[in-house]
XYZ file of N, CA, C and O in Angstrom:
620
model
N -6.322 34.415 -12.621
C -5.308 33.342 -12.523
C -4.283 32.967 -14.098
O -5.344 32.563 -14.683
N -3.271 32.610 -14.370
C -2.228 32.530 -15.291
C -2.351 31.073 -15.136
O -2.234 30.335 -14.119
N -1.746 30.399 -15.782
C -1.933 28.719 -16.128
C -0.724 28.693 -14.873
O -1.148 27.001 -14.258
N 0.407 29.206 -14.915
C 1.097 28.681 -13.972
C 0.909 29.014 -12.715
O 1.432 28.164 -11.546
N 0.202 29.941 -11.948
C -0.200 30.125 -11.035
C -1.240 29.106 -10.669
O -1.181 28.368 -9.182
N -2.270 28.291 -11.391
C -3.116 27.519 -11.299
C -2.130 26.180 -10.929
O -2.586 25.430 -9.961
N -1.291 26.071 -12.071
C -0.780 25.055 -11.877
C 0.186 24.717 -10.155
O 0.426 24.187 -9.287
N 0.709 25.901 -9.970
C 1.150 26.273 -8.212
C 0.524 25.700 -7.036
O 0.565 25.191 -6.659
N -1.050 26.287 -7.416
C -2.336 26.256 -6.416
C -2.440 24.461 -6.833
O -2.646 23.997 -5.522
N -2.427 24.120 -7.784
C -2.670 22.506 -7.760
C -1.561 21.390 -6.981
O -1.690 20.574 -6.338
N -0.470 21.915 -7.340
C 0.901 21.094 -7.234
C 0.730 21.376 -5.227
O 1.126 20.190 -4.751
N 0.256 22.577 -4.664
C 0.067 22.538 -3.766
C -0.905 22.132 -2.758
O -0.653 22.339 -1.564
N -1.855 21.822 -3.306
C -2.853 21.142 -2.806
C -2.658 19.731 -2.169
O -2.345 19.563 -2.717
N -3.536 19.372 -1.217
C -3.517 18.088 -0.579
C -3.674 17.397 -1.577
O -3.398 15.821 -1.714
N -4.972 17.523 -2.042
C -5.166 16.660 -3.075
C -4.538 16.174 -4.796
O -4.460 14.735 -4.772
N -4.097 17.110 -4.699
C -3.518 16.788 -6.479
C -1.892 16.839 -6.299
O -1.054 16.703 -7.161
N -1.497 16.713 -4.810
C 0.021 16.921 -4.565
C 0.985 15.690 -5.258
O 0.046 14.550 -5.139
N 1.952 15.856 -5.804
C 2.551 14.664 -6.039
C 2.181 14.047 -7.655
O 2.706 12.843 -7.745
N 1.307 14.793 -8.061
C 0.622 14.087 -9.312
C 1.403 14.669 -10.775
O 1.992 15.576 -10.661
N 1.713 14.014 -11.308
C 2.498 14.025 -12.866
C 2.304 15.166 -13.149
O 1.118 15.945 -13.559
N 3.356 16.091 -13.699
C 3.075 17.314 -14.487
C 2.297 17.695 -15.512
O 1.842 18.543 -15.455
N 2.192 16.563 -16.185
C 1.667 16.605 -17.758
C 0.067 16.539 -17.271
O -0.689 16.861 -17.737
N -0.195 15.680 -15.969
C -1.381 15.582 -15.882
C -2.000 17.051 -15.171
O -3.051 17.436 -15.127
N -0.925 17.539 -14.274
C -1.258 18.714 -13.477
C -1.926 19.846 -14.993
O -2.713 20.653 -14.479
N -1.237 19.865 -15.612
C -1.415 20.717 -17.031
C -2.899 20.749 -17.646
O -3.440 21.387 -17.826
N -2.982 19.224 -17.577
C -4.585 19.198 -18.311
C -5.649 19.364 -17.369
O -6.519 19.843 -17.791
N -5.431 18.927 -16.289
C -6.632 19.386 -15.169
C -6.459 21.331 -14.872
O -7.645 21.684 -14.842
N -5.137 21.841 -15.092
C -5.464 22.923 -15.182
C -5.865 23.832 -16.089
O -6.911 24.776 -16.186
N -5.983 23.280 -17.108
C -6.986 23.666 -18.714
C -8.307 23.350 -18.219
O -9.279 24.368 -18.750
N -8.513 22.967 -17.335
C -10.422 22.768 -16.995
C -10.677 23.684 -15.749
O -11.512 24.132 -15.420
N -9.868 24.617 -15.217
C -9.948 25.402 -14.027
C -10.551 26.420 -14.334
O -9.854 27.190 -15.281
N -11.058 26.902 -13.538
C -11.833 28.495 -13.707
C -11.921 28.853 -12.037
O -12.020 28.339 -11.263
N -11.644 30.335 -11.724
C -11.466 30.793 -10.464
C -12.931 31.517 -10.207
O -13.538 31.968 -11.284
N -13.417 31.170 -8.829
C -14.733 32.018 -8.623
C -14.220 32.517 -7.072
O -13.677 31.779 -6.475
N -14.943 33.724 -6.848
C -14.553 34.515 -5.729
C -15.808 34.524 -4.625
O -16.839 34.744 -5.873
N -15.662 34.421 -3.382
C -17.172 34.308 -2.607
C -16.757 35.460 -1.577
O -15.886 35.352 -1.090
N -17.993 35.574 -0.888
C -17.885 36.576 0.151
C -18.067 35.823 1.295
O -18.731 34.798 1.205
N -18.089 36.412 2.507
C -18.311 35.863 3.982
C -19.474 35.898 3.677
O -20.517 36.632 3.527
N -20.512 34.285 4.264
C -21.676 34.114 4.061
C -22.050 33.835 3.048
O -23.521 33.259 3.054
N -21.295 33.653 1.973
C -22.087 33.228 0.526
C -21.413 31.542 0.227
O -20.480 31.006 0.471
N -22.628 30.945 -0.249
C -22.937 29.446 -0.472
C -22.094 29.253 -1.805
O -22.137 30.003 -3.042
N -21.235 28.645 -1.631
C -20.324 28.027 -2.759
C -21.372 27.082 -3.587
O -21.529 26.674 -4.723
N -21.650 25.855 -2.612
C -23.074 25.056 -3.098
C -24.039 24.755 -1.547
O -23.492 25.109 -0.427
N -25.074 24.608 -1.962
C -26.185 23.905 -0.776
C -26.428 22.982 -0.858
O -26.480 22.245 -1.791
N -26.722 22.061 0.306
C -27.501 20.969 0.808
C -28.541 20.705 -0.425
O -29.121 21.863 -0.383
N -28.619 19.742 -1.348
C -30.049 19.516 -1.852
C -29.499 20.024 -3.397
O -30.423 19.738 -4.120
N -28.531 21.066 -3.621
C -28.085 21.445 -4.795
C -27.681 19.980 -5.367
O -27.376 19.216 -5.227
N -27.446 20.519 -7.010
C -27.020 19.412 -7.864
C -25.291 19.625 -7.873
O -25.363 20.527 -8.292
N -24.902 18.790 -7.486
C -23.023 18.995 -7.691
C -22.896 18.258 -8.940
O -22.739 17.076 -9.487
N -21.633 19.319 -9.698
C -21.148 19.059 -10.986
C -19.690 19.288 -11.051
O -18.846 19.219 -12.046
N -18.994 19.755 -9.632
C -17.778 20.664 -9.696
C -17.074 20.160 -8.804
O -17.478 19.483 -7.398
N -15.888 20.022 -8.704
C -14.675 19.878 -7.853
C -14.239 21.386 -7.716
O -14.041 21.490 -8.358
N -13.832 21.374 -5.922
C -13.129 22.920 -5.797
C -11.949 23.084 -5.212
O -11.688 21.649 -4.339
N -11.041 23.508 -5.558
C -9.678 23.614 -4.656
C -9.683 24.955 -3.988
O -9.778 26.075 -4.549
N -9.362 25.059 -2.499
C -9.589 26.289 -2.116
C -8.132 26.866 -2.398
O -7.011 26.499 -1.899
N -8.151 28.091 -2.979
C -7.017 29.239 -3.347
C -6.529 30.017 -1.896
O -5.466 30.212 -1.561
N -7.928 30.435 -1.515
C -7.507 31.170 -0.276
C -8.989 31.584 0.591
O -9.928 31.236 -0.307
N -8.592 31.410 1.610
C -10.180 31.802 2.532
C -10.355 30.549 3.349
O -9.467 29.493 3.695
N -11.305 30.466 3.780
C -11.980 29.551 4.890
C -13.590 28.865 4.213
O -14.551 29.990 4.361
N -13.799 27.751 4.054
C -14.873 27.178 3.759
C -15.401 26.282 4.694
O -14.897 25.581 5.284
N -16.869 26.188 5.007
C -17.413 25.154 5.947
C -18.083 24.539 5.403
O -18.886 24.815 4.838
N -17.881 23.067 5.483
C -19.127 22.390 5.030
C -19.942 21.886 6.153
O -19.555 21.657 7.251
N -21.040 22.131 5.799
C -21.986 21.563 7.088
C -23.596 21.175 6.588
O -23.785 20.739 5.416
N -23.805 20.534 7.174
C -25.193 19.603 6.801
C -26.492 19.913 7.733
O -26.139 20.167 9.306
N -27.078 20.377 7.132
C -28.583 20.284 8.191
C -29.142 19.381 8.591
O -29.141 18.070 7.656
N -29.444 18.687 9.526
C -29.925 17.611 10.396
C -31.399 17.934 11.124
O -31.104 18.558 11.890
N -32.018 16.349 11.171
C -33.195 16.662 11.867
C -32.983 15.057 12.571
O -32.734 13.985 11.910
N -32.848 14.808 13.957
C -32.912 13.750 14.688
C -33.713 14.076 15.748
O -33.950 14.415 16.739
N -34.795 13.549 15.357
C -36.260 13.091 16.523
C -36.441 14.834 16.797
O -37.240 15.210 15.492
N -36.639 15.569 17.634
C -37.105 16.571 17.609
C -35.972 17.789 17.687
O -36.328 18.963 17.843
N -34.938 17.349 17.516
C -34.085 18.004 17.295
C -33.352 18.636 15.897
O -33.246 17.585 14.874
N -33.577 19.629 15.658
C -33.143 20.460 14.294
C -31.753 21.232 14.400
O -31.630 21.669 15.484
N -30.995 20.805 13.488
C -29.848 22.266 13.620
C -29.046 21.662 12.193
O -29.449 21.142 11.493
N -27.997 22.509 12.540
C -26.977 22.476 11.403
C -25.395 22.040 12.098
O -25.342 22.837 13.031
N -24.698 21.430 11.193
C -23.398 20.851 12.209
C -22.507 21.272 11.221
O -22.621 20.871 9.755
N -21.256 21.750 11.343
C -19.988 21.667 10.444
C -19.410 20.112 10.439
O -18.847 20.286 11.669
N -19.477 19.850 9.310
C -18.378 18.710 8.889
C -17.083 18.996 8.934
O -16.348 18.201 9.545
N -16.516 19.986 8.113
C -15.185 20.369 8.174
C -14.912 21.761 8.158
O -16.002 22.273 7.272
N -13.828 22.259 8.420
C -13.231 23.873 7.715
C -12.414 23.537 6.886
O -11.095 22.852 6.995
N -12.604 23.988 5.878
C -11.418 23.647 4.541
C -10.659 25.373 4.171
O -11.507 26.076 4.170
N -9.373 25.130 4.341
C -8.471 26.147 3.799
C -7.295 26.045 2.601
O -8.232 24.890 2.111
N -6.744 27.023 2.741
C -5.752 27.169 1.552
C -5.629 25.268 0.880
O -4.788 24.928 2.031
N -5.697 25.000 -0.445
C -5.097 23.634 -0.624
C -5.968 22.861 -0.547
O -5.464 21.702 -1.035
N -6.820 22.996 0.366
C -8.098 21.739 0.718
C -9.180 21.782 -0.457
O -9.431 22.460 -1.429
N -9.911 20.310 -0.636
C -10.597 20.028 -2.018
C -11.886 19.912 -1.410
O -11.967 18.964 -0.169
N -13.143 20.242 -1.972
C -14.848 19.843 -1.748
C -15.092 19.429 -3.014
O -14.682 20.233 -3.875
N -16.154 18.644 -2.575
C -16.924 18.315 -4.140
C -16.422 16.818 -4.499
O -14.827 16.814 -4.474
N -16.718 15.968 -5.406
C -16.184 14.725 -5.768
C -16.887 13.987 -6.838
O -16.598 13.365 -7.669
N -18.317 13.978 -6.298
C -19.045 12.861 -6.433
C -19.035 13.080 -8.194
O -19.056 11.809 -8.757
N -19.323 14.106 -8.564
C -19.812 14.314 -10.296
C -18.363 13.588 -11.084
O -18.574 12.867 -12.002
N -17.091 13.293 -10.327
C -16.163 12.973 -11.156
C -16.306 11.598 -10.651
O -15.892 10.851 -11.818
N -16.520 11.001 -9.927
C -16.802 9.968 -9.516
C -18.038 8.816 -10.529
O -17.664 8.101 -10.932
N -19.144 9.576 -10.697
C -19.986 9.201 -10.780
C -20.412 9.220 -12.295
O -21.301 8.539 -12.821
N -19.892 10.572 -12.900
C -20.305 10.873 -14.364
C -21.667 11.600 -14.456
O -21.832 11.653 -15.574
N -22.073 11.890 -13.471
C -23.284 12.395 -13.800
C -23.605 13.423 -12.674
O -22.873 13.316 -11.353
N -24.444 14.560 -12.458
C -25.187 15.408 -11.317
C -25.647 14.430 -10.483
O -26.626 13.509 -10.942
N -25.088 14.719 -8.804
C -26.044 14.591 -8.040
C -26.484 15.271 -6.690
O -26.103 16.534 -6.587
N -27.271 14.929 -6.177
C -27.985 15.929 -4.886
C -26.924 16.006 -4.051
O -26.085 14.739 -3.454
N -26.588 16.961 -3.513
C -25.136 17.150 -2.552
C -25.854 17.055 -1.429
O -26.984 17.176 -0.574
N -24.982 16.346 -0.576
C -25.496 15.785 0.909
C -24.848 17.092 2.135
O -25.148 16.487 3.188
N -24.456 17.630 1.682
C -23.552 18.948 2.199
C -23.471 20.299 1.548
O -23.877 20.230 0.512
N -23.670 21.291 2.575
C -23.396 22.740 1.722
C -21.992 23.411 1.820
O -21.247 22.585 3.119
N -21.868 24.164 1.672
C -20.505 24.822 1.451
C -20.579 26.399 1.513
O -20.925 26.926 0.749
N -20.055 27.099 2.697
C -20.323 28.019 2.630
C -19.065 28.977 3.219
O -18.233 28.164 3.902
N -18.933 29.878 2.754
C -17.756 30.642 3.091
C -17.652 31.247 4.696
O -18.723 32.405 5.050
N -16.845 31.424 5.115
C -16.615 31.515 6.734
C -15.562 33.144 6.435
O -15.367 33.846 7.558
N -14.628 33.289 5.763
C -13.870 34.303 5.088
C -14.064 34.577 3.503
O -14.415 33.664 3.191
N -13.784 35.920 3.134
C -13.628 35.720 1.465
C -12.765 34.896 0.996
O -11.751 34.494 1.728
N -13.162 34.009 -0.141
C -12.742 33.057 -0.461
C -12.449 33.169 -1.985
O -13.228 33.447 -2.580
N -11.279 32.468 -2.545
C -10.876 32.249 -3.959
C -10.623 30.918 -3.928
O -10.179 30.224 -3.217
N -11.862 30.319 -5.230
C -12.115 28.803 -5.254
C -11.630 28.477 -6.649
O -11.789 29.036 -7.853
N -10.964 27.569 -6.848
C -10.580 26.890 -8.479
C -11.854 25.964 -8.489
O -11.813 25.171 -7.708
N -12.379 26.113 -9.572
C -13.499 25.217 -10.059
C -13.150 24.209 -11.210
O -12.946 24.868 -12.187
N -13.282 23.195 -10.922
C -13.229 21.853 -11.926
C -14.553 21.462 -12.534
O -15.225 20.608 -11.287
N -14.968 21.325 -13.551
C -15.952 20.649 -13.821
C -15.933 19.125 -13.936
O -14.976 18.382 -14.285
N -16.324 18.173 -13.018
C -16.504 16.792 -12.700
C -16.419 16.026 -14.153
O -15.678 14.967 -14.223
N -17.365 16.511 -15.022
C -17.411 15.497 -16.261
C -16.017 15.553 -17.019
O -15.684 14.577 -17.590
N -15.634 16.723 -16.899
C -14.643 16.970 -18.025
C -13.259 16.555 -16.950
O -12.391 16.123 -17.825
N -13.118 16.332 -15.590
C -11.981 15.737 -14.966
C -12.434 14.002 -15.319
O -11.482 13.507 -15.845
N -13.494 13.701 -15.358
C -13.940 12.314 -15.465
C -13.302 11.842 -17.031
O -12.867 11.025 -17.447
N -13.777 12.885 -17.982
C -13.569 12.346 -19.137
C -11.796 11.961 -19.448
O -11.215 11.167 -19.884
N -10.956 13.155 -18.692
C -9.372 12.812 -18.666
C -8.951 11.398 -17.815
O -8.073 10.802 -18.204
N -9.924 11.103 -16.853
C -9.743 9.954 -15.989
C -9.894 8.855 -16.893
O -9.039 7.659 -16.839
N -10.547 8.966 -18.016
C -10.975 7.763 -18.998
C -10.295 7.550 -19.855
O -10.026 6.580 -20.750
N -9.320 8.849 -20.313
C -8.344 8.738 -21.482
C -7.090 8.028 -20.891
O -6.430 7.464 -21.792
N -6.653 7.777 -19.667
C -5.649 7.168 -19.129
C -5.574 5.883 -17.996
O -6.221 6.746 -17.128
N -5.617 5.038 -17.881
C -5.980 4.344 -16.858
C -4.972 4.387 -15.525
O -5.660 4.703 -14.599
N -3.862 4.575 -15.770
C -3.066 4.925 -14.673
C -3.391 6.346 -14.072
O -3.838 6.130 -12.901
N -4.112 7.190 -14.785
C -4.285 8.550 -14.554
C -5.456 8.350 -13.809
O -5.860 8.949 -12.917
N -6.451 7.859 -14.245
C -7.690 7.687 -13.945
C -7.335 6.479 -12.428
O -8.463 7.045 -11.644
N -6.987 5.396 -12.622
C -6.711 5.038 -10.968
C -6.540 6.139 -9.867
O -6.933 5.622 -9.177
N -5.103 6.680 -10.150
C -4.390 7.706 -9.229
C -5.900 8.535 -8.874
O -5.985 8.514 -7.866
N -6.554 9.064 -9.778
C -7.388 9.869 -9.297
C -8.466 9.222 -8.960
O -8.984 9.755 -7.724
N -8.892 8.153 -8.898
C -9.842 7.182 -8.261
C -9.466 6.976 -6.853
O -10.495 7.331 -5.614
N -8.346 6.498 -6.730
C -7.659 6.806 -5.458
C -8.102 7.782 -4.486
O -8.323 7.686 -3.289
N -7.406 8.842 -4.908
C -7.304 10.299 -4.638
C -8.863 10.451 -4.102
O -9.055 11.217 -2.947
N -9.689 10.464 -4.933
C -11.014 10.667 -4.744
C -11.781 9.961 -3.389
O -12.242 10.167 -2.525
N -11.435 8.317 -3.345
C -11.940 7.348 -2.223
C -11.272 7.938 -1.173
O -12.103 8.208 0.105
N -10.228 8.571 -0.924
C -9.471 9.274 0.223
C -10.322 10.565 0.604
O -10.471 10.793 1.665
N -10.490 11.301 -0.226
C -11.089 12.314 -0.315
C -12.616 12.268 0.523
O -12.796 12.344 1.645
N -13.083 11.298 0.027
C -14.302 10.434 0.499
C -14.510 9.945 1.998
O -15.285 10.333 2.707
N -13.320 8.926 2.438
C -12.894 8.438 3.793
C -12.837 9.749 4.493
O -13.485 9.560 5.541
N -12.133 10.831 4.270
C -12.129 11.881 5.050
C -13.602 12.638 5.554
O -13.419 13.027 6.490
N -14.420 12.599 4.613
C -15.719 13.569 4.461
C -16.401 12.658 5.266
O -17.135 13.329 6.504
N -16.581 11.064 5.240
C -17.187 10.423 5.684
C -16.586 10.520 7.338
O -17.829 10.460 8.211
N -15.472 10.516 7.577
C -14.911 10.073 8.754
C -15.317 11.680 9.728
O -16.067 11.580 10.795
N -15.037 12.758 9.006
C -15.436 14.047 9.819
C -16.887 14.134 9.932
O -17.511 14.764 10.741
N -18.263 14.013 8.973
C -19.382 13.842 9.080
C -19.957 13.065 10.449
O -20.874 13.124 11.247
N -19.031 12.008 10.664
C -19.504 10.995 11.965
C -18.930 12.124 13.111
O -19.645 11.903 14.020
N -17.898 12.189 12.818
C -17.397 13.181 13.885
C -18.152 14.399 14.505
O -19.138 14.904 15.574
N -19.080 14.797 13.198
C -19.933 16.105 13.563
C -21.273 15.735 14.082
O -21.790 16.363 14.880
N -21.467 14.507 13.603
C -22.852 13.818 14.035
C -23.101 13.582 15.877
O -23.624 13.881 16.253
N -21.782 13.023 15.912
C -21.473 12.740 17.654
C -21.654 14.254 18.507
O -22.251 14.253 19.667
N -21.221 15.786 17.635
C -21.370 16.681 18.529
C -22.832 17.225 18.633
O -23.002 18.491 19.038
N -23.573 16.424 17.697
C -25.038 17.004 17.382
C -25.921 16.780 18.668
O -26.598 16.798 19.151
């Protein structure tokens, strides 16, 4: 993807919507694209997370393996399509972390991949940008927690 295409994806994503163009350009410079086939894992529960992803096309299931007493299984926390974001802890914490869920492709998918450390570095260079991003990351976490509780109720 060319820079202008990446900017368009970022501008139209729920997560980066209404972010200043100068900041979007900085983020665009951090993006790499990755393609995944049906059934392929973007990441697995228990892996170390270091990236933030934006869905360009396709559908991704966020799922968690769970054990509750004698019941074991997988629950789908959320299904993410075009413009949706997954991953975030690396940008918040500034270090790799163990992922609490996995992300598997329901359809062939194209994602933008952003290194969390590099995004965090941009966030530390500008208080206003950093605060804006932290607020966005907190809302993303809130949404994931709500979706996870809903998924647990269905387990």
